[in-house]
Amino acid sequence: MIKNVSTALKSSSDNFCIFIDPSITRQENMPSNKAPFNLMKTLAETERIADSFSALLNEALSKPNFWKRPFIQVKDRYDGISKSLRRISAYIRFIHRCTTILEAESKLHFAQEA
């Protein structure tokens, strides 16, 4: 899940940087047989998992006593991880939205000049 968020952030940032400086080239280290990266699908899946953290922790706390102690100790940390992932996801969506708007406005500007 952390790797997915990291990949989404890199993809979003790369798209923005390529838009700002077209001389930058995208360096894909993806094998040719691998499906292309879907930013929005990855973010939605990560958000869904982060949303389920509290339910998973509550379920773990309802298990026998030998489970309770370790989960009680880390429950707050998992809540923090969930909140951090949601915040990072929101930032990635913001970068993606800004890049999309800038690209559209640039195309419109160039079309009006032509």
PDB file of N, CA and C in Angstrom:
ATOM      1  N   MET A   1       0.826  -1.180   0.000  1.00  0.00           N
ATOM      2  CA  MET A   1       0.000   0.000   0.000  1.00  0.00           C
ATOM      3  C   MET A   1       0.878   1.254   0.000  1.00  0.00           C
ATOM      4  N   ILE A   2       1.916   1.281   0.805  1.00  0.00           N
ATOM      5  CA  ILE A   2       2.821   2.427   0.835  1.00  0.00           C
ATOM      6  C   ILE A   2       3.503   2.569  -0.523  1.00  0.00           C
ATOM      7  N   LYS A   3       3.857   1.444  -1.129  1.00  0.00           N
ATOM      8  CA  LYS A   3       4.497   1.489  -2.446  1.00  0.00           C
ATOM      9  C   LYS A   3       3.537   2.081  -3.478  1.00  0.00           C
ATOM     10  N   ASN A   4       2.252   1.727  -3.400  1.00  0.00           N
ATOM     11  CA  ASN A   4       1.269   2.291  -4.329  1.00  0.00           C
ATOM     12  C   ASN A   4       1.167   3.799  -4.177  1.00  0.00           C
ATOM     13  N   VAL A   5       1.153   4.284  -2.941  1.00  0.00           N
ATOM     14  CA  VAL A   5       1.082   5.730  -2.707  1.00  0.00           C
ATOM     15  C   VAL A   5       2.346   6.400  -3.231  1.00  0.00           C
ATOM     16  N   SER A   6       3.481   5.770  -2.998  1.00  0.00           N
ATOM     17  CA  SER A   6       4.747   6.314  -3.482  1.00  0.00           C
ATOM     18  C   SER A   6       4.763   6.384  -5.009  1.00  0.00           C
ATOM     19  N   THR A   7       4.293   5.328  -5.659  1.00  0.00           N
ATOM     20  CA  THR A   7       4.231   5.304  -7.120  1.00  0.00           C
ATOM     21  C   THR A   7       3.262   6.357  -7.638  1.00  0.00           C
ATOM     22  N   ALA A   8       2.132   6.516  -6.971  1.00  0.00           N
ATOM     23  CA  ALA A   8       1.156   7.530  -7.380  1.00  0.00           C
ATOM     24  C   ALA A   8       1.737   8.930  -7.244  1.00  0.00           C
ATOM     25  N   LEU A   9       2.448   9.177  -6.148  1.00  0.00           N
ATOM     26  CA  LEU A   9       3.068  10.489  -5.942  1.00  0.00           C
ATOM     27  C   LEU A   9       4.118  10.756  -7.012  1.00  0.00           C
ATOM     28  N   LYS A  10       4.932   9.761  -7.315  1.00  0.00           N
ATOM     29  CA  LYS A  10       5.962   9.918  -8.342  1.00  0.00           C
ATOM     30  C   LYS A  10       5.327  10.176  -9.698  1.00  0.00           C
ATOM     31  N   SER A  11       4.310   9.429 -10.042  1.00  0.00           N
ATOM     32  CA  SER A  11       3.634   9.602 -11.326  1.00  0.00           C
ATOM     33  C   SER A  11       3.026  10.993 -11.443  1.00  0.00           C
ATOM     34  N   SER A  12       2.342  11.418 -10.406  1.00  0.00           N
ATOM     35  CA  SER A  12       1.710  12.733 -10.400  1.00  0.00           C
ATOM     36  C   SER A  12       2.750  13.845 -10.499  1.00  0.00           C
ATOM     37  N   SER A  13       3.812  13.724  -9.741  1.00  0.00           N
ATOM     38  CA  SER A  13       4.883  14.726  -9.769  1.00  0.00           C
ATOM     39  C   SER A  13       5.581  14.750 -11.122  1.00  0.00           C
ATOM     40  N   ASP A  14       5.842  13.566 -11.684  1.00  0.00           N
ATOM     41  CA  ASP A  14       6.468  13.494 -13.004  1.00  0.00           C
ATOM     42  C   ASP A  14       5.605  14.170 -14.059  1.00  0.00           C
ATOM     43  N   ASN A  15       4.297  13.911 -14.021  1.00  0.00           N
ATOM     44  CA  ASN A  15       3.395  14.540 -14.989  1.00  0.00           C
ATOM     45  C   ASN A  15       3.451  16.055 -14.877  1.00  0.00           C
ATOM     46  N   PHE A  16       3.470  16.564 -13.650  1.00  0.00           N
ATOM     47  CA  PHE A  16       3.523  18.007 -13.434  1.00  0.00           C
ATOM     48  C   PHE A  16       4.855  18.570 -13.939  1.00  0.00           C
ATOM     49  N   CYS A  17       5.957  17.905 -13.617  1.00  0.00           N
ATOM     50  CA  CYS A  17       7.280  18.382 -14.042  1.00  0.00           C
ATOM     51  C   CYS A  17       7.428  18.355 -15.559  1.00  0.00           C
ATOM     52  N   ILE A  18       6.900  17.331 -16.187  1.00  0.00           N
ATOM     53  CA  ILE A  18       6.953  17.245 -17.651  1.00  0.00           C
ATOM     54  C   ILE A  18       6.143  18.371 -18.271  1.00  0.00           C
ATOM     55  N   PHE A  19       5.014  18.712 -17.652  1.00  0.00           N
ATOM     56  CA  PHE A  19       4.207  19.819 -18.164  1.00  0.00           C
ATOM     57  C   PHE A  19       4.965  21.140 -18.023  1.00  0.00           C
ATOM     58  N   ILE A  20       5.582  21.363 -16.875  1.00  0.00           N
ATOM     59  CA  ILE A  20       6.309  22.607 -16.618  1.00  0.00           C
ATOM     60  C   ILE A  20       7.542  22.717 -17.508  1.00  0.00           C
ATOM     61  N   ASP A  21       8.281  21.632 -17.664  1.00  0.00           N
ATOM     62  CA  ASP A  21       9.502  21.636 -18.473  1.00  0.00           C
ATOM     63  C   ASP A  21       9.463  20.464 -19.444  1.00  0.00           C
ATOM     64  N   PRO A  22       8.943  20.701 -20.661  1.00  0.00           N
ATOM     65  CA  PRO A  22       8.793  19.600 -21.629  1.00  0.00           C
ATOM     66  C   PRO A  22      10.106  18.924 -22.015  1.00  0.00           C
ATOM     67  N   SER A  23      11.251  19.556 -21.711  1.00  0.00           N
ATOM     68  CA  SER A  23      12.524  18.915 -22.045  1.00  0.00           C
ATOM     69  C   SER A  23      12.805  17.714 -21.138  1.00  0.00           C
ATOM     70  N   ILE A  24      12.083  17.644 -20.020  1.00  0.00           N
ATOM     71  CA  ILE A  24      12.216  16.485 -19.127  1.00  0.00           C
ATOM     72  C   ILE A  24      11.515  15.308 -19.790  1.00  0.00           C
ATOM     73  N   THR A  25      12.174  14.187 -19.822  1.00  0.00           N
ATOM     74  CA  THR A  25      11.546  13.008 -20.413  1.00  0.00           C
ATOM     75  C   THR A  25      11.163  12.040 -19.318  1.00  0.00           C
ATOM     76  N   ARG A  26      10.054  11.379 -19.552  1.00  0.00           N
ATOM     77  CA  ARG A  26       9.571  10.383 -18.595  1.00  0.00           C
ATOM     78  C   ARG A  26      10.453   9.150 -18.703  1.00  0.00           C
ATOM     79  N   GLN A  27      10.931   8.700 -17.567  1.00  0.00           N
ATOM     80  CA  GLN A  27      11.752   7.502 -17.550  1.00  0.00           C
ATOM     81  C   GLN A  27      10.950   6.377 -16.935  1.00  0.00           C
ATOM     82  N   GLU A  28      10.378   5.584 -17.780  1.00  0.00           N
ATOM     83  CA  GLU A  28       9.568   4.454 -17.325  1.00  0.00           C
ATOM     84  C   GLU A  28      10.466   3.239 -17.159  1.00  0.00           C
ATOM     85  N   ASN A  29      10.459   2.689 -16.005  1.00  0.00           N
ATOM     86  CA  ASN A  29      11.186   1.447 -15.748  1.00  0.00           C
ATOM     87  C   ASN A  29      10.205   0.288 -15.718  1.00  0.00           C
ATOM     88  N   MET A  30       9.197   0.368 -16.554  1.00  0.00           N
ATOM     89  CA  MET A  30       8.131  -0.612 -16.545  1.00  0.00           C
ATOM     90  C   MET A  30       8.340  -1.606 -17.695  1.00  0.00           C
ATOM     91  N   PRO A  31       8.301  -2.889 -17.417  1.00  0.00           N
ATOM     92  CA  PRO A  31       8.406  -3.866 -18.494  1.00  0.00           C
ATOM     93  C   PRO A  31       7.274  -3.679 -19.503  1.00  0.00           C
ATOM     94  N   SER A  32       7.543  -4.032 -20.750  1.00  0.00           N
ATOM     95  CA  SER A  32       6.554  -3.799 -21.805  1.00  0.00           C
ATOM     96  C   SER A  32       5.286  -4.631 -21.621  1.00  0.00           C
ATOM     97  N   ASN A  33       5.362  -5.740 -20.903  1.00  0.00           N
ATOM     98  CA  ASN A  33       4.182  -6.584 -20.719  1.00  0.00           C
ATOM     99  C   ASN A  33       3.344  -6.170 -19.509  1.00  0.00           C
ATOM    100  N   LYS A  34       3.781  -5.164 -18.765  1.00  0.00           N
ATOM    101  CA  LYS A  34       3.065  -4.722 -17.570  1.00  0.00           C
ATOM    102  C   LYS A  34       2.021  -3.677 -17.952  1.00  0.00           C
ATOM    103  N   ALA A  35       0.860  -3.750 -17.306  1.00  0.00           N
ATOM    104  CA  ALA A  35      -0.223  -2.804 -17.592  1.00  0.00           C
ATOM    105  C   ALA A  35       0.194  -1.396 -17.176  1.00  0.00           C
ATOM    106  N   PRO A  36      -0.288  -0.363 -17.885  1.00  0.00           N
ATOM    107  CA  PRO A  36       0.057   1.007 -17.516  1.00  0.00           C
ATOM    108  C   PRO A  36      -0.507   1.371 -16.145  1.00  0.00           C
ATOM    109  N   PHE A  37       0.151   2.294 -15.482  1.00  0.00           N
ATOM    110  CA  PHE A  37      -0.230   2.714 -14.134  1.00  0.00           C
ATOM    111  C   PHE A  37      -1.484   3.577 -14.196  1.00  0.00           C
ATOM    112  N   ASN A  38      -2.470   3.252 -13.366  1.00  0.00           N
ATOM    113  CA  ASN A  38      -3.714   4.021 -13.307  1.00  0.00           C
ATOM    114  C   ASN A  38      -3.736   4.776 -11.980  1.00  0.00           C
ATOM    115  N   LEU A  39      -3.419   6.070 -12.040  1.00  0.00           N
ATOM    116  CA  LEU A  39      -3.275   6.890 -10.843  1.00  0.00           C
ATOM    117  C   LEU A  39      -4.542   6.911 -10.004  1.00  0.00           C
ATOM    118  N   MET A  40      -5.670   7.219 -10.608  1.00  0.00           N
ATOM    119  CA  MET A  40      -6.912   7.368  -9.849  1.00  0.00           C
ATOM    120  C   MET A  40      -7.371   6.042  -9.234  1.00  0.00           C
ATOM    121  N   LYS A  41      -7.196   4.953  -9.966  1.00  0.00           N
ATOM    122  CA  LYS A  41      -7.584   3.640  -9.440  1.00  0.00           C
ATOM    123  C   LYS A  41      -6.713   3.277  -8.231  1.00  0.00           C
ATOM    124  N   THR A  42      -5.420   3.546  -8.335  1.00  0.00           N
ATOM    125  CA  THR A  42      -4.509   3.255  -7.230  1.00  0.00           C
ATOM    126  C   THR A  42      -4.848   4.084  -6.005  1.00  0.00           C
ATOM    127  N   LEU A  43      -5.141   5.376  -6.201  1.00  0.00           N
ATOM    128  CA  LEU A  43      -5.499   6.234  -5.070  1.00  0.00           C
ATOM    129  C   LEU A  43      -6.802   5.776  -4.426  1.00  0.00           C
ATOM    130  N   ALA A  44      -7.780   5.430  -5.243  1.00  0.00           N
ATOM    131  CA  ALA A  44      -9.064   4.973  -4.703  1.00  0.00           C
ATOM    132  C   ALA A  44      -8.883   3.693  -3.884  1.00  0.00           C
ATOM    133  N   GLU A  45      -8.072   2.778  -4.388  1.00  0.00           N
ATOM    134  CA  GLU A  45      -7.827   1.521  -3.671  1.00  0.00           C
ATOM    135  C   GLU A  45      -7.096   1.784  -2.351  1.00  0.00           C
ATOM    136  N   THR A  46      -6.108   2.663  -2.381  1.00  0.00           N
ATOM    137  CA  THR A  46      -5.364   2.999  -1.166  1.00  0.00           C
ATOM    138  C   THR A  46      -6.270   3.664  -0.139  1.00  0.00           C
ATOM    139  N   GLU A  47      -7.125   4.578  -0.587  1.00  0.00           N
ATOM    140  CA  GLU A  47      -8.055   5.251   0.322  1.00  0.00           C
ATOM    141  C   GLU A  47      -9.039   4.259   0.932  1.00  0.00           C
ATOM    142  N   ARG A  48      -9.480   3.295   0.130  1.00  0.00           N
ATOM    143  CA  ARG A  48     -10.405   2.277   0.629  1.00  0.00           C
ATOM    144  C   ARG A  48      -9.741   1.455   1.735  1.00  0.00           C
ATOM    145  N   ILE A  49      -8.493   1.081   1.522  1.00  0.00           N
ATOM    146  CA  ILE A  49      -7.765   0.312   2.538  1.00  0.00           C
ATOM    147  C   ILE A  49      -7.543   1.154   3.790  1.00  0.00           C
ATOM    148  N   ALA A  50      -7.152   2.413   3.602  1.00  0.00           N
ATOM    149  CA  ALA A  50      -6.924   3.300   4.754  1.00  0.00           C
ATOM    150  C   ALA A  50      -8.213   3.499   5.543  1.00  0.00           C
ATOM    151  N   ASP A  51      -9.342   3.591   4.839  1.00  0.00           N
ATOM    152  CA  ASP A  51     -10.632   3.749   5.515  1.00  0.00           C
ATOM    153  C   ASP A  51     -10.986   2.527   6.355  1.00  0.00           C
ATOM    154  N   SER A  52     -10.508   1.360   5.931  1.00  0.00           N
ATOM    155  CA  SER A  52     -10.857   0.133   6.651  1.00  0.00           C
ATOM    156  C   SER A  52      -9.916  -0.155   7.822  1.00  0.00           C
ATOM    157  N   PHE A  53      -8.879   0.660   8.017  1.00  0.00           N
ATOM    158  CA  PHE A  53      -7.939   0.428   9.119  1.00  0.00           C
ATOM    159  C   PHE A  53      -8.645   0.340  10.466  1.00  0.00           C
ATOM    160  N   SER A  54      -9.512   1.289  10.766  1.00  0.00           N
ATOM    161  CA  SER A  54     -10.144   1.294  12.093  1.00  0.00           C
ATOM    162  C   SER A  54     -11.016   0.059  12.290  1.00  0.00           C
ATOM    163  N   ALA A  55     -11.725  -0.370  11.244  1.00  0.00           N
ATOM    164  CA  ALA A  55     -12.551  -1.574  11.354  1.00  0.00           C
ATOM    165  C   ALA A  55     -11.674  -2.809  11.571  1.00  0.00           C
ATOM    166  N   LEU A  56     -10.554  -2.865  10.871  1.00  0.00           N
ATOM    167  CA  LEU A  56      -9.643  -3.997  11.045  1.00  0.00           C
ATOM    168  C   LEU A  56      -9.063  -4.022  12.456  1.00  0.00           C
ATOM    169  N   LEU A  57      -8.723  -2.858  12.975  1.00  0.00           N
ATOM    170  CA  LEU A  57      -8.190  -2.801  14.338  1.00  0.00           C
ATOM    171  C   LEU A  57      -9.241  -3.188  15.365  1.00  0.00           C
ATOM    172  N   ASN A  58     -10.466  -2.727  15.177  1.00  0.00           N
ATOM    173  CA  ASN A  58     -11.549  -3.100  16.101  1.00  0.00           C
ATOM    174  C   ASN A  58     -11.803  -4.601  16.067  1.00  0.00           C
ATOM    175  N   GLU A  59     -11.736  -5.168  14.868  1.00  0.00           N
ATOM    176  CA  GLU A  59     -11.911  -6.618  14.739  1.00  0.00           C
ATOM    177  C   GLU A  59     -10.782  -7.348  15.469  1.00  0.00           C
ATOM    178  N   ALA A  60      -9.561  -6.854  15.319  1.00  0.00           N
ATOM    179  CA  ALA A  60      -8.425  -7.481  15.999  1.00  0.00           C
ATOM    180  C   ALA A  60      -8.567  -7.374  17.516  1.00  0.00           C
ATOM    181  N   LEU A  61      -9.107  -6.265  17.984  1.00  0.00           N
ATOM    182  CA  LEU A  61      -9.278  -6.082  19.430  1.00  0.00           C
ATOM    183  C   LEU A  61     -10.352  -6.996  20.013  1.00  0.00           C
ATOM    184  N   SER A  62     -11.250  -7.498  19.174  1.00  0.00           N
ATOM    185  CA  SER A  62     -12.303  -8.383  19.669  1.00  0.00           C
ATOM    186  C   SER A  62     -11.851  -9.847  19.709  1.00  0.00           C
ATOM    187  N   LYS A  63     -10.644 -10.104  19.273  1.00  0.00           N
ATOM    188  CA  LYS A  63     -10.103 -11.465  19.272  1.00  0.00           C
ATOM    189  C   LYS A  63      -9.654 -11.858  20.677  1.00  0.00           C
ATOM    190  N   PRO A  64      -9.228 -13.102  20.853  1.00  0.00           N
ATOM    191  CA  PRO A  64      -8.776 -13.555  22.182  1.00  0.00           C
ATOM    192  C   PRO A  64      -7.679 -12.659  22.757  1.00  0.00           C
ATOM    193  N   ASN A  65      -7.480 -12.796  24.050  1.00  0.00           N
ATOM    194  CA  ASN A  65      -6.566 -11.921  24.792  1.00  0.00           C
ATOM    195  C   ASN A  65      -5.153 -11.836  24.222  1.00  0.00           C
ATOM    196  N   PHE A  66      -4.628 -12.933  23.669  1.00  0.00           N
ATOM    197  CA  PHE A  66      -3.247 -12.875  23.187  1.00  0.00           C
ATOM    198  C   PHE A  66      -3.092 -11.938  21.997  1.00  0.00           C
ATOM    199  N   TRP A  67      -4.202 -11.579  21.336  1.00  0.00           N
ATOM    200  CA  TRP A  67      -4.151 -10.605  20.233  1.00  0.00           C
ATOM    201  C   TRP A  67      -4.288  -9.176  20.743  1.00  0.00           C
ATOM    202  N   LYS A  68      -5.061  -9.002  21.798  1.00  0.00           N
ATOM    203  CA  LYS A  68      -5.431  -7.651  22.233  1.00  0.00           C
ATOM    204  C   LYS A  68      -4.233  -6.785  22.596  1.00  0.00           C
ATOM    205  N   ARG A  69      -3.366  -7.315  23.381  1.00  0.00           N
ATOM    206  CA  ARG A  69      -2.269  -6.488  23.892  1.00  0.00           C
ATOM    207  C   ARG A  69      -1.427  -5.860  22.774  1.00  0.00           C
ATOM    208  N   PRO A  70      -0.949  -6.627  21.792  1.00  0.00           N
ATOM    209  CA  PRO A  70      -0.155  -5.991  20.725  1.00  0.00           C
ATOM    210  C   PRO A  70      -0.952  -4.945  19.938  1.00  0.00           C
ATOM    211  N   PHE A  71      -2.222  -5.204  19.686  1.00  0.00           N
ATOM    212  CA  PHE A  71      -3.009  -4.259  18.896  1.00  0.00           C
ATOM    213  C   PHE A  71      -3.367  -3.003  19.675  1.00  0.00           C
ATOM    214  N   ILE A  72      -3.567  -3.132  20.969  1.00  0.00           N
ATOM    215  CA  ILE A  72      -3.837  -1.944  21.785  1.00  0.00           C
ATOM    216  C   ILE A  72      -2.621  -1.022  21.752  1.00  0.00           C
ATOM    217  N   GLN A  73      -1.437  -1.607  21.769  1.00  0.00           N
ATOM    218  CA  GLN A  73      -0.207  -0.815  21.774  1.00  0.00           C
ATOM    219  C   GLN A  73       0.020  -0.066  20.462  1.00  0.00           C
ATOM    220  N   VAL A  74      -0.422  -0.621  19.344  1.00  0.00           N
ATOM    221  CA  VAL A  74      -0.148   0.015  18.043  1.00  0.00           C
ATOM    222  C   VAL A  74      -1.373   0.677  17.419  1.00  0.00           C
ATOM    223  N   LYS A  75      -2.519   0.610  18.076  1.00  0.00           N
ATOM    224  CA  LYS A  75      -3.752   1.144  17.492  1.00  0.00           C
ATOM    225  C   LYS A  75      -3.616   2.608  17.083  1.00  0.00           C
ATOM    226  N   ASP A  76      -3.059   3.438  17.954  1.00  0.00           N
ATOM    227  CA  ASP A  76      -2.901   4.856  17.632  1.00  0.00           C
ATOM    228  C   ASP A  76      -1.957   5.068  16.454  1.00  0.00           C
ATOM    229  N   ARG A  77      -0.945   4.238  16.357  1.00  0.00           N
ATOM    230  CA  ARG A  77      -0.011   4.360  15.232  1.00  0.00           C
ATOM    231  C   ARG A  77      -0.704   4.035  13.917  1.00  0.00           C
ATOM    232  N   TYR A  78      -1.547   3.009  13.920  1.00  0.00           N
ATOM    233  CA  TYR A  78      -2.270   2.669  12.700  1.00  0.00           C
ATOM    234  C   TYR A  78      -3.256   3.763  12.322  1.00  0.00           C
ATOM    235  N   ASP A  79      -3.892   4.370  13.309  1.00  0.00           N
ATOM    236  CA  ASP A  79      -4.781   5.497  13.023  1.00  0.00           C
ATOM    237  C   ASP A  79      -3.987   6.642  12.400  1.00  0.00           C
ATOM    238  N   GLY A  80      -2.783   6.873  12.904  1.00  0.00           N
ATOM    239  CA  GLY A  80      -1.918   7.917  12.347  1.00  0.00           C
ATOM    240  C   GLY A  80      -1.498   7.610  10.927  1.00  0.00           C
ATOM    241  N   ILE A  81      -1.183   6.349  10.667  1.00  0.00           N
ATOM    242  CA  ILE A  81      -0.812   5.935   9.311  1.00  0.00           C
ATOM    243  C   ILE A  81      -1.980   6.158   8.368  1.00  0.00           C
ATOM    244  N   SER A  82      -3.160   5.773   8.799  1.00  0.00           N
ATOM    245  CA  SER A  82      -4.358   5.951   7.978  1.00  0.00           C
ATOM    246  C   SER A  82      -4.573   7.425   7.645  1.00  0.00           C
ATOM    247  N   LYS A  83      -4.470   8.288   8.643  1.00  0.00           N
ATOM    248  CA  LYS A  83      -4.655   9.728   8.412  1.00  0.00           C
ATOM    249  C   LYS A  83      -3.577  10.281   7.490  1.00  0.00           C
ATOM    250  N   SER A  84      -2.356   9.832   7.665  1.00  0.00           N
ATOM    251  CA  SER A  84      -1.258  10.300   6.809  1.00  0.00           C
ATOM    252  C   SER A  84      -1.466   9.876   5.363  1.00  0.00           C
ATOM    253  N   LEU A  85      -1.888   8.624   5.170  1.00  0.00           N
ATOM    254  CA  LEU A  85      -2.135   8.147   3.806  1.00  0.00           C
ATOM    255  C   LEU A  85      -3.263   8.929   3.139  1.00  0.00           C
ATOM    256  N   ARG A  86      -4.304   9.239   3.902  1.00  0.00           N
ATOM    257  CA  ARG A  86      -5.415  10.030   3.346  1.00  0.00           C
ATOM    258  C   ARG A  86      -4.933  11.431   2.961  1.00  0.00           C
ATOM    259  N   ARG A  87      -4.100  12.026   3.802  1.00  0.00           N
ATOM    260  CA  ARG A  87      -3.583  13.370   3.534  1.00  0.00           C
ATOM    261  C   ARG A  87      -2.683  13.357   2.290  1.00  0.00           C
ATOM    262  N   ILE A  88      -1.789  12.376   2.203  1.00  0.00           N
ATOM    263  CA  ILE A  88      -0.912  12.252   1.037  1.00  0.00           C
ATOM    264  C   ILE A  88      -1.742  12.035  -0.216  1.00  0.00           C
ATOM    265  N   SER A  89      -2.749  11.198  -0.125  1.00  0.00           N
ATOM    266  CA  SER A  89      -3.635  10.934  -1.258  1.00  0.00           C
ATOM    267  C   SER A  89      -4.324  12.217  -1.714  1.00  0.00           C
ATOM    268  N   ALA A  90      -4.769  13.031  -0.770  1.00  0.00           N
ATOM    269  CA  ALA A  90      -5.414  14.308  -1.121  1.00  0.00           C
ATOM    270  C   ALA A  90      -4.425  15.230  -1.827  1.00  0.00           C
ATOM    271  N   TYR A  91      -3.179  15.250  -1.375  1.00  0.00           N
ATOM    272  CA  TYR A  91      -2.164  16.079  -2.030  1.00  0.00           C
ATOM    273  C   TYR A  91      -1.895  15.598  -3.452  1.00  0.00           C
ATOM    274  N   ILE A  92      -1.828  14.281  -3.628  1.00  0.00           N
ATOM    275  CA  ILE A  92      -1.592  13.728  -4.964  1.00  0.00           C
ATOM    276  C   ILE A  92      -2.746  14.096  -5.885  1.00  0.00           C
ATOM    277  N   ARG A  93      -3.977  13.969  -5.401  1.00  0.00           N
ATOM    278  CA  ARG A  93      -5.138  14.357  -6.215  1.00  0.00           C
ATOM    279  C   ARG A  93      -5.076  15.845  -6.573  1.00  0.00           C
ATOM    280  N   PHE A  94      -4.622  16.688  -5.641  1.00  0.00           N
ATOM    281  CA  PHE A  94      -4.502  18.118  -5.900  1.00  0.00           C
ATOM    282  C   PHE A  94      -3.477  18.380  -7.008  1.00  0.00           C
ATOM    283  N   ILE A  95      -2.309  17.731  -6.924  1.00  0.00           N
ATOM    284  CA  ILE A  95      -1.284  17.887  -7.959  1.00  0.00           C
ATOM    285  C   ILE A  95      -1.827  17.435  -9.301  1.00  0.00           C
ATOM    286  N   HIS A  96      -2.502  16.300  -9.328  1.00  0.00           N
ATOM    287  CA  HIS A  96      -3.070  15.774 -10.569  1.00  0.00           C
ATOM    288  C   HIS A  96      -4.109  16.741 -11.143  1.00  0.00           C
ATOM    289  N   ARG A  97      -4.970  17.265 -10.278  1.00  0.00           N
ATOM    290  CA  ARG A  97      -6.007  18.205 -10.716  1.00  0.00           C
ATOM    291  C   ARG A  97      -5.378  19.490 -11.268  1.00  0.00           C
ATOM    292  N   CYS A  98      -4.368  20.018 -10.588  1.00  0.00           N
ATOM    293  CA  CYS A  98      -3.690  21.234 -11.059  1.00  0.00           C
ATOM    294  C   CYS A  98      -3.031  21.006 -12.415  1.00  0.00           C
ATOM    295  N   THR A  99      -2.362  19.875 -12.559  1.00  0.00           N
ATOM    296  CA  THR A  99      -1.705  19.564 -13.829  1.00  0.00           C
ATOM    297  C   THR A  99      -2.727  19.462 -14.947  1.00  0.00           C
ATOM    298  N   THR A 100      -3.836  18.785 -14.690  1.00  0.00           N
ATOM    299  CA  THR A 100      -4.883  18.638 -15.701  1.00  0.00           C
ATOM    300  C   THR A 100      -5.447  19.996 -16.101  1.00  0.00           C
ATOM    301  N   ILE A 101      -5.701  20.861 -15.125  1.00  0.00           N
ATOM    302  CA  ILE A 101      -6.239  22.197 -15.408  1.00  0.00           C
ATOM    303  C   ILE A 101      -5.227  23.021 -16.196  1.00  0.00           C
ATOM    304  N   LEU A 102      -3.964  22.988 -15.790  1.00  0.00           N
ATOM    305  CA  LEU A 102      -2.931  23.739 -16.503  1.00  0.00           C
ATOM    306  C   LEU A 102      -2.779  23.262 -17.943  1.00  0.00           C
ATOM    307  N   GLU A 103      -2.814  21.954 -18.148  1.00  0.00           N
ATOM    308  CA  GLU A 103      -2.720  21.416 -19.507  1.00  0.00           C
ATOM    309  C   GLU A 103      -3.896  21.881 -20.354  1.00  0.00           C
ATOM    310  N   ALA A 104      -5.100  21.826 -19.798  1.00  0.00           N
ATOM    311  CA  ALA A 104      -6.293  22.242 -20.539  1.00  0.00           C
ATOM    312  C   ALA A 104      -6.245  23.735 -20.857  1.00  0.00           C
ATOM    313  N   GLU A 105      -5.856  24.557 -19.887  1.00  0.00           N
ATOM    314  CA  GLU A 105      -5.774  25.998 -20.124  1.00  0.00           C
ATOM    315  C   GLU A 105      -4.704  26.329 -21.156  1.00  0.00           C
ATOM    316  N   SER A 106      -3.595  25.610 -21.140  1.00  0.00           N
ATOM    317  CA  SER A 106      -2.537  25.839 -22.128  1.00  0.00           C
ATOM    318  C   SER A 106      -3.009  25.490 -23.526  1.00  0.00           C
ATOM    319  N   LYS A 107      -3.691  24.358 -23.657  1.00  0.00           N
ATOM    320  CA  LYS A 107      -4.216  23.963 -24.969  1.00  0.00           C
ATOM    321  C   LYS A 107      -5.217  24.992 -25.475  1.00  0.00           C
ATOM    322  N   LEU A 108      -6.074  25.478 -24.593  1.00  0.00           N
ATOM    323  CA  LEU A 108      -7.052  26.497 -24.968  1.00  0.00           C
ATOM    324  C   LEU A 108      -6.350  27.782 -25.387  1.00  0.00           C
ATOM    325  N   HIS A 109      -5.335  28.182 -24.653  1.00  0.00           N
ATOM    326  CA  HIS A 109      -4.586  29.400 -24.972  1.00  0.00           C
ATOM    327  C   HIS A 109      -3.922  29.285 -26.342  1.00  0.00           C
ATOM    328  N   PHE A 110      -3.268  28.150 -26.600  1.00  0.00           N
ATOM    329  CA  PHE A 110      -2.604  27.961 -27.889  1.00  0.00           C
ATOM    330  C   PHE A 110      -3.616  27.876 -29.025  1.00  0.00           C
ATOM    331  N   ALA A 111      -4.772  27.292 -28.761  1.00  0.00           N
ATOM    332  CA  ALA A 111      -5.819  27.213 -29.787  1.00  0.00           C
ATOM    333  C   ALA A 111      -6.351  28.604 -30.109  1.00  0.00           C
ATOM    334  N   GLN A 112      -6.483  29.461 -29.108  1.00  0.00           N
ATOM    335  CA  GLN A 112      -6.970  30.818 -29.337  1.00  0.00           C
ATOM    336  C   GLN A 112      -5.944  31.663 -30.079  1.00  0.00           C
ATOM    337  N   GLU A 113      -4.661  31.405 -29.852  1.00  0.00           N
ATOM    338  CA  GLU A 113      -3.616  32.149 -30.551  1.00  0.00           C
ATOM    339  C   GLU A 113      -3.515  31.749 -32.011  1.00  0.00           C
ATOM    340  N   ALA A 114      -3.863  30.514 -32.314  1.00  0.00           N
ATOM    341  CA  ALA A 114      -3.718  30.004 -33.691  1.00  0.00           C
ATOM    342  C   ALA A 114      -4.768  30.528 -34.627  1.00  0.00           C
TER     343      ALA A 114
END
